[in-house]
Every structure is written in structure tokens, then in C-alpha cells.
Amino acid sequence: MIRSLVLAATAIGLSGCALLSSPDPVQLYRFGDNAGAPAGAPAAAPVQVRLRAVEFPSASRGDRLLGVTGNEAAYIGGARWVSPAQQLYSQSVETAFLSQARTVRLIGQRELTPATRVLDIDIRTFETRYDYSGAVPVVTIVAEVRLLRFPERTVVAERVFTVTEQTGENRVSAIVQAFDLATRDLNSQIVGWTETNAG
């Protein structure tokens, strides 16, 4: 009887240890730090463009990296963004405008500067796509962008941007690098498009 109680207590103790064991380590990553080549001297009177809150799909807006194979979706294990992807992207597009734009000035969410244009960015796709399980993936970002006249809120221009970046290999580091390159490419295109249409 005593032996049975000892064995039961040991089993409970071991199960408690299993429940309290530390989870597998997760590596944190970021993207969008590199803003691109400097644009040179800004215009004397740039067009003031206010950035609305950037929209993201619910599956991608958090800190997990989304992978898609056909109709199946799963998060890539062992890796997370250092902050929610939606937040990192918003910071990256503001940085891109700061370093690259010459004829427009992007006004962030915290500024109270009056604006005559509003930039609306809706990220529709932000994911790693696989042709089949274990394949070398492609990072895909699709953004629907509108430039509005303010305060009328009439559409000045709108466009859908699609950027794809090959990873080269099915490794987390390669996937993260592809997200970084794709984000920089997208942001540079948005900066150029906004400057073309904001005047």
C-alpha cells in the first residue's frame, strides 16, 4: 500500500515537471530596417500626405510568420516577428518616405500637421507560399493602395501592388530576408507612385 502511494506521488511529481518544462526556443526577427537610397534634397513645399492606419489580414497582422500551401495555412515554427507584422510594416513605410520622398512629406499617426492628401494602404496578402510541402517558398505581398484628396476624401489614384521574392531555400533566415527585400521593394514603389500622383 505504501509502495503504491509512493509510486503515485512520483508519477504526479513527474507529470508536474512535464507541465512546467520550458517551451522550445523561438527566434525573433524583424524586417523593414533598411529604408533604401536617400532621395536627395526635398522640395521647398512638399505635398503633405497623411498615412492612415495600415490594414493587414487577420492571419498575418500578429507576430507569427504565415505559410500557405495550396488551401492549407500554418504558422512557421520556431520564428516570430519581434513586434506584430502590422506595426513593423507601418514603421517601415514611414521610414521609406522619410529617406526616399522628395516632393511629398508623409505625416504619421502621431502628428497633427494638416494634410491635403491621405494615403490608404491595405495589405491584402503577407505570406510565404509553397507549391508543395517542403518546396522552396516564395514570399508574396499584395497591397491595395489609394490616394485620397482631403478633406473631400475623393479618390485621386488607386492601384494594387504585387511583390514576390524568391527565398532561395526553405530556411527561416532565407524567408525573413525575402520578407525584408519584398517590403523594401513594395515601399519604394509606393513612394514613387505617391509622388507621381500627389501633385
PDB file of C-alpha atoms in Angstrom:
ATOM      1  CA  MET A   1       0.000   0.000   0.000  1.00  0.00           C
ATOM      2  CA  ILE A   2       2.792   2.414   0.966  1.00  0.00           C
ATOM      3  CA  ARG A   3       4.728   1.441  -2.174  1.00  0.00           C
ATOM      4  CA  SER A   4       1.666   2.215  -4.314  1.00  0.00           C
ATOM      5  CA  LEU A   5       1.287   5.650  -2.701  1.00  0.00           C
ATOM      6  CA  VAL A   6       4.975   6.423  -3.296  1.00  0.00           C
ATOM      7  CA  LEU A   7       4.692   5.415  -6.941  1.00  0.00           C
ATOM      8  CA  ALA A   8       1.550   7.540  -7.372  1.00  0.00           C
ATOM      9  CA  ALA A   9       3.226  10.558  -5.764  1.00  0.00           C
ATOM     10  CA  THR A  10       6.285  10.104  -8.006  1.00  0.00           C
ATOM     11  CA  ALA A  11       4.098   9.905 -11.099  1.00  0.00           C
ATOM     12  CA  ILE A  12       2.259  13.099 -10.113  1.00  0.00           C
ATOM     13  CA  GLY A  13       5.578  14.843  -9.471  1.00  0.00           C
ATOM     14  CA  LEU A  14       6.947  13.817 -12.859  1.00  0.00           C
ATOM     15  CA  SER A  15       3.782  14.922 -14.644  1.00  0.00           C
ATOM     16  CA  GLY A  16       4.095  18.312 -12.913  1.00  0.00           C
ATOM     17  CA  CYS A  17       7.659  18.627 -14.207  1.00  0.00           C
ATOM     18  CA  ALA A  18       6.469  17.879 -17.731  1.00  0.00           C
ATOM     19  CA  LEU A  19       3.813  20.564 -17.485  1.00  0.00           C
ATOM     20  CA  LEU A  20       6.346  23.114 -16.240  1.00  0.00           C
ATOM     21  CA  SER A  21       9.082  22.295 -18.770  1.00  0.00           C
ATOM     22  CA  SER A  22      10.296  25.256 -20.808  1.00  0.00           C
ATOM     23  CA  PRO A  23       8.937  25.587 -24.361  1.00  0.00           C
ATOM     24  CA  ASP A  24      11.115  25.257 -27.437  1.00  0.00           C
ATOM     25  CA  PRO A  25      13.149  28.447 -28.048  1.00  0.00           C
ATOM     26  CA  VAL A  26      11.728  30.914 -30.561  1.00  0.00           C
ATOM     27  CA  GLN A  27      13.988  33.147 -32.644  1.00  0.00           C
ATOM     28  CA  LEU A  28      12.780  36.731 -33.111  1.00  0.00           C
ATOM     29  CA  TYR A  29      13.150  38.562 -36.427  1.00  0.00           C
ATOM     30  CA  ARG A  30      12.368  41.957 -37.909  1.00  0.00           C
ATOM     31  CA  PHE A  31      12.057  43.456 -41.387  1.00  0.00           C
ATOM     32  CA  GLY A  32      11.976  46.914 -42.955  1.00  0.00           C
ATOM     33  CA  ASP A  33      15.007  48.439 -41.198  1.00  0.00           C
ATOM     34  CA  ASN A  34      16.733  49.429 -44.429  1.00  0.00           C
ATOM     35  CA  ALA A  35      14.891  52.390 -45.939  1.00  0.00           C
ATOM     36  CA  GLY A  36      16.713  52.440 -49.280  1.00  0.00           C
ATOM     37  CA  ALA A  37      18.815  55.008 -51.066  1.00  0.00           C
ATOM     38  CA  PRO A  38      18.489  58.626 -49.901  1.00  0.00           C
ATOM     39  CA  ALA A  39      16.393  60.784 -52.214  1.00  0.00           C
ATOM     40  CA  GLY A  40      18.429  63.963 -52.094  1.00  0.00           C
ATOM     41  CA  ALA A  41      17.175  67.409 -51.140  1.00  0.00           C
ATOM     42  CA  PRO A  42      13.393  67.608 -50.542  1.00  0.00           C
ATOM     43  CA  ALA A  43      11.175  70.063 -52.373  1.00  0.00           C
ATOM     44  CA  ALA A  44      10.714  73.518 -50.827  1.00  0.00           C
ATOM     45  CA  ALA A  45       6.974  72.982 -50.325  1.00  0.00           C
ATOM     46  CA  PRO A  46       6.242  69.227 -50.298  1.00  0.00           C
ATOM     47  CA  VAL A  47       2.671  67.931 -50.503  1.00  0.00           C
ATOM     48  CA  GLN A  48       1.518  66.925 -47.025  1.00  0.00           C
ATOM     49  CA  VAL A  49       0.203  63.342 -47.129  1.00  0.00           C
ATOM     50  CA  ARG A  50      -1.337  61.748 -44.046  1.00  0.00           C
ATOM     51  CA  LEU A  51      -0.873  57.995 -43.597  1.00  0.00           C
ATOM     52  CA  ARG A  52      -3.998  56.227 -42.368  1.00  0.00           C
ATOM     53  CA  ALA A  53      -3.628  53.189 -40.134  1.00  0.00           C
ATOM     54  CA  VAL A  54      -2.305  50.389 -42.343  1.00  0.00           C
ATOM     55  CA  GLU A  55      -4.698  47.441 -42.640  1.00  0.00           C
ATOM     56  CA  PHE A  56      -3.474  43.831 -42.506  1.00  0.00           C
ATOM     57  CA  PRO A  57      -5.217  40.458 -42.910  1.00  0.00           C
ATOM     58  CA  SER A  58      -6.025  38.973 -39.511  1.00  0.00           C
ATOM     59  CA  ALA A  59      -3.898  35.863 -40.090  1.00  0.00           C
ATOM     60  CA  SER A  60      -0.768  37.935 -40.794  1.00  0.00           C
ATOM     61  CA  ARG A  61      -1.058  41.017 -38.586  1.00  0.00           C
ATOM     62  CA  GLY A  62       0.411  39.434 -35.463  1.00  0.00           C
ATOM     63  CA  ASP A  63       3.944  38.273 -34.697  1.00  0.00           C
ATOM     64  CA  ARG A  64       3.797  34.876 -36.421  1.00  0.00           C
ATOM     65  CA  LEU A  65       5.061  34.112 -39.939  1.00  0.00           C
ATOM     66  CA  LEU A  66       2.291  32.695 -42.114  1.00  0.00           C
ATOM     67  CA  GLY A  67       2.988  29.867 -44.561  1.00  0.00           C
ATOM     68  CA  VAL A  68       0.480  28.743 -47.216  1.00  0.00           C
ATOM     69  CA  THR A  69       0.484  25.537 -49.257  1.00  0.00           C
ATOM     70  CA  GLY A  70      -2.494  25.341 -51.607  1.00  0.00           C
ATOM     71  CA  ASN A  71      -5.598  25.647 -49.437  1.00  0.00           C
ATOM     72  CA  GLU A  72      -3.712  24.908 -46.212  1.00  0.00           C
ATOM     73  CA  ALA A  73      -2.212  27.557 -43.952  1.00  0.00           C
ATOM     74  CA  ALA A  74       0.066  27.198 -40.924  1.00  0.00           C
ATOM     75  CA  TYR A  75       2.467  29.327 -38.945  1.00  0.00           C
ATOM     76  CA  ILE A  76       6.176  28.681 -39.365  1.00  0.00           C
ATOM     77  CA  GLY A  77       7.518  27.113 -36.182  1.00  0.00           C
ATOM     78  CA  GLY A  78      10.423  28.442 -34.151  1.00  0.00           C
ATOM     79  CA  ALA A  79      10.226  32.005 -35.510  1.00  0.00           C
ATOM     80  CA  ARG A  80       8.296  35.169 -34.713  1.00  0.00           C
ATOM     81  CA  TRP A  81       8.483  38.832 -35.593  1.00  0.00           C
ATOM     82  CA  VAL A  82       9.914  40.986 -32.819  1.00  0.00           C
ATOM     83  CA  SER A  83       6.687  43.069 -32.993  1.00  0.00           C
ATOM     84  CA  PRO A  84       3.384  42.493 -34.814  1.00  0.00           C
ATOM     85  CA  ALA A  85       3.925  42.482 -38.595  1.00  0.00           C
ATOM     86  CA  GLN A  86       1.326  45.228 -38.989  1.00  0.00           C
ATOM     87  CA  GLN A  87       3.343  47.505 -36.701  1.00  0.00           C
ATOM     88  CA  LEU A  88       6.696  46.663 -38.306  1.00  0.00           C
ATOM     89  CA  TYR A  89       5.303  47.355 -41.765  1.00  0.00           C
ATOM     90  CA  SER A  90       3.807  50.710 -40.727  1.00  0.00           C
ATOM     91  CA  GLN A  91       7.187  51.763 -39.340  1.00  0.00           C
ATOM     92  CA  SER A  92       8.963  50.608 -42.494  1.00  0.00           C
ATOM     93  CA  VAL A  93       6.739  52.591 -44.869  1.00  0.00           C
ATOM     94  CA  GLU A  94       7.162  55.758 -42.773  1.00  0.00           C
ATOM     95  CA  THR A  95      10.937  55.277 -42.839  1.00  0.00           C
ATOM     96  CA  ALA A  96      10.890  54.729 -46.611  1.00  0.00           C
ATOM     97  CA  PHE A  97       9.066  58.013 -47.187  1.00  0.00           C
ATOM     98  CA  LEU A  98      11.406  59.828 -44.816  1.00  0.00           C
ATOM     99  CA  SER A  99      14.508  58.704 -46.701  1.00  0.00           C
ATOM    100  CA  GLN A 100      13.252  58.465 -50.302  1.00  0.00           C
ATOM    101  CA  ALA A 101      10.472  61.023 -50.898  1.00  0.00           C
ATOM    102  CA  ARG A 102      11.321  64.467 -52.296  1.00  0.00           C
ATOM    103  CA  THR A 103       8.007  66.066 -53.317  1.00  0.00           C
ATOM    104  CA  VAL A 104       5.758  64.680 -50.577  1.00  0.00           C
ATOM    105  CA  ARG A 105       6.028  64.548 -46.803  1.00  0.00           C
ATOM    106  CA  LEU A 106       4.336  61.632 -45.076  1.00  0.00           C
ATOM    107  CA  ILE A 107       2.561  62.578 -41.854  1.00  0.00           C
ATOM    108  CA  GLY A 108       2.437  59.723 -39.365  1.00  0.00           C
ATOM    109  CA  GLN A 109      -0.346  58.781 -36.965  1.00  0.00           C
ATOM    110  CA  ARG A 110       1.058  60.808 -34.058  1.00  0.00           C
ATOM    111  CA  GLU A 111       1.462  64.100 -35.935  1.00  0.00           C
ATOM    112  CA  LEU A 112      -1.154  66.846 -36.022  1.00  0.00           C
ATOM    113  CA  THR A 113       0.154  68.594 -39.169  1.00  0.00           C
ATOM    114  CA  PRO A 114      -2.643  69.478 -41.638  1.00  0.00           C
ATOM    115  CA  ALA A 115      -2.655  67.455 -44.866  1.00  0.00           C
ATOM    116  CA  THR A 116      -4.186  67.808 -48.333  1.00  0.00           C
ATOM    117  CA  ARG A 117      -3.857  64.111 -49.230  1.00  0.00           C
ATOM    118  CA  VAL A 118      -4.458  60.836 -47.394  1.00  0.00           C
ATOM    119  CA  LEU A 119      -2.599  57.600 -48.163  1.00  0.00           C
ATOM    120  CA  ASP A 120      -4.607  54.435 -47.508  1.00  0.00           C
ATOM    121  CA  ILE A 121      -2.606  51.158 -47.572  1.00  0.00           C
ATOM    122  CA  ASP A 122      -4.484  47.870 -47.252  1.00  0.00           C
ATOM    123  CA  ILE A 123      -2.138  44.865 -47.160  1.00  0.00           C
ATOM    124  CA  ARG A 124      -4.227  42.017 -48.589  1.00  0.00           C
ATOM    125  CA  THR A 125      -1.531  39.314 -48.583  1.00  0.00           C
ATOM    126  CA  PHE A 126       1.587  38.983 -46.424  1.00  0.00           C
ATOM    127  CA  GLU A 127       2.666  35.362 -46.519  1.00  0.00           C
ATOM    128  CA  THR A 128       5.134  32.663 -47.522  1.00  0.00           C
ATOM    129  CA  ARG A 129       3.778  30.484 -50.346  1.00  0.00           C
ATOM    130  CA  TYR A 130       4.815  26.867 -51.016  1.00  0.00           C
ATOM    131  CA  ASP A 131       3.939  24.961 -54.209  1.00  0.00           C
ATOM    132  CA  TYR A 132       4.037  21.770 -52.129  1.00  0.00           C
ATOM    133  CA  SER A 133       5.155  20.724 -48.665  1.00  0.00           C
ATOM    134  CA  GLY A 134       8.917  21.209 -48.294  1.00  0.00           C
ATOM    135  CA  ALA A 135       9.264  23.234 -51.502  1.00  0.00           C
ATOM    136  CA  VAL A 136      11.415  26.363 -51.724  1.00  0.00           C
ATOM    137  CA  PRO A 137       8.865  29.080 -50.873  1.00  0.00           C
ATOM    138  CA  VAL A 138       8.134  32.498 -52.327  1.00  0.00           C
ATOM    139  CA  VAL A 139       7.258  35.484 -50.143  1.00  0.00           C
ATOM    140  CA  THR A 140       4.214  37.308 -51.529  1.00  0.00           C
ATOM    141  CA  ILE A 141       2.899  40.736 -50.532  1.00  0.00           C
ATOM    142  CA  VAL A 142      -0.186  42.271 -52.139  1.00  0.00           C
ATOM    143  CA  ALA A 143      -1.192  45.829 -51.243  1.00  0.00           C
ATOM    144  CA  GLU A 144      -4.220  47.810 -52.334  1.00  0.00           C
ATOM    145  CA  VAL A 145      -3.250  51.498 -52.140  1.00  0.00           C
ATOM    146  CA  ARG A 146      -5.436  54.582 -52.537  1.00  0.00           C
ATOM    147  CA  LEU A 147      -4.531  58.243 -52.506  1.00  0.00           C
ATOM    148  CA  LEU A 148      -7.403  60.468 -51.376  1.00  0.00           C
ATOM    149  CA  ARG A 149      -7.938  64.192 -51.606  1.00  0.00           C
ATOM    150  CA  PHE A 150      -8.533  65.713 -48.169  1.00  0.00           C
ATOM    151  CA  PRO A 151     -10.909  66.882 -46.758  1.00  0.00           C
ATOM    152  CA  GLU A 152     -13.141  65.871 -49.701  1.00  0.00           C
ATOM    153  CA  ARG A 153     -12.000  62.203 -49.447  1.00  0.00           C
ATOM    154  CA  THR A 154     -12.345  61.739 -53.198  1.00  0.00           C
ATOM    155  CA  VAL A 155     -10.021  59.217 -54.831  1.00  0.00           C
ATOM    156  CA  VAL A 156      -7.054  60.767 -56.626  1.00  0.00           C
ATOM    157  CA  ALA A 157      -5.497  57.445 -57.656  1.00  0.00           C
ATOM    158  CA  GLU A 158      -5.588  53.791 -56.687  1.00  0.00           C
ATOM    159  CA  ARG A 159      -3.501  50.749 -57.531  1.00  0.00           C
ATOM    160  CA  VAL A 160      -2.870  47.158 -56.466  1.00  0.00           C
ATOM    161  CA  PHE A 161       0.821  46.346 -55.941  1.00  0.00           C
ATOM    162  CA  THR A 162       2.007  42.732 -56.021  1.00  0.00           C
ATOM    163  CA  VAL A 163       5.558  41.895 -54.946  1.00  0.00           C
ATOM    164  CA  THR A 164       7.071  38.407 -54.868  1.00  0.00           C
ATOM    165  CA  GLU A 165      10.526  37.468 -53.623  1.00  0.00           C
ATOM    166  CA  GLN A 166      12.179  34.061 -54.035  1.00  0.00           C
ATOM    167  CA  THR A 167      13.703  32.717 -50.831  1.00  0.00           C
ATOM    168  CA  GLY A 168      16.329  30.520 -52.495  1.00  0.00           C
ATOM    169  CA  GLU A 169      15.950  27.855 -49.814  1.00  0.00           C
ATOM    170  CA  ASN A 170      13.394  26.605 -47.318  1.00  0.00           C
ATOM    171  CA  ARG A 171      15.026  28.102 -44.219  1.00  0.00           C
ATOM    172  CA  VAL A 172      13.639  30.653 -41.789  1.00  0.00           C
ATOM    173  CA  SER A 173      16.585  33.020 -42.277  1.00  0.00           C
ATOM    174  CA  ALA A 174      16.042  32.982 -46.055  1.00  0.00           C
ATOM    175  CA  ILE A 175      12.306  33.571 -45.606  1.00  0.00           C
ATOM    176  CA  VAL A 176      12.915  36.537 -43.300  1.00  0.00           C
ATOM    177  CA  GLN A 177      15.408  38.033 -45.758  1.00  0.00           C
ATOM    178  CA  ALA A 178      12.844  37.647 -48.555  1.00  0.00           C
ATOM    179  CA  PHE A 179      10.221  39.462 -46.453  1.00  0.00           C
ATOM    180  CA  ASP A 180      12.706  42.275 -45.875  1.00  0.00           C
ATOM    181  CA  LEU A 181      13.555  42.601 -49.583  1.00  0.00           C
ATOM    182  CA  ALA A 182       9.904  42.379 -50.652  1.00  0.00           C
ATOM    183  CA  THR A 183       8.888  45.034 -48.117  1.00  0.00           C
ATOM    184  CA  ARG A 184      11.625  47.401 -49.287  1.00  0.00           C
ATOM    185  CA  ASP A 185      10.615  46.861 -52.927  1.00  0.00           C
ATOM    186  CA  LEU A 186       6.937  47.494 -52.154  1.00  0.00           C
ATOM    187  CA  ASN A 187       7.666  50.624 -50.134  1.00  0.00           C
ATOM    188  CA  SER A 188       9.890  52.099 -52.845  1.00  0.00           C
ATOM    189  CA  GLN A 189       7.139  51.528 -55.396  1.00  0.00           C
ATOM    190  CA  ILE A 190       4.549  53.156 -53.132  1.00  0.00           C
ATOM    191  CA  VAL A 191       6.786  56.184 -52.521  1.00  0.00           C
ATOM    192  CA  GLY A 192       7.334  56.700 -56.255  1.00  0.00           C
ATOM    193  CA  TRP A 193       3.641  56.196 -57.080  1.00  0.00           C
ATOM    194  CA  THR A 194       2.542  58.616 -54.361  1.00  0.00           C
ATOM    195  CA  GLU A 195       4.928  61.309 -55.577  1.00  0.00           C
ATOM    196  CA  THR A 196       3.669  60.869 -59.137  1.00  0.00           C
ATOM    197  CA  ASN A 197       0.013  61.240 -58.143  1.00  0.00           C
ATOM    198  CA  ALA A 198       0.030  63.613 -55.154  1.00  0.00           C
ATOM    199  CA  GLY A 199       0.716  66.859 -57.042  1.00  0.00           C
TER     200      GLY A 199
END
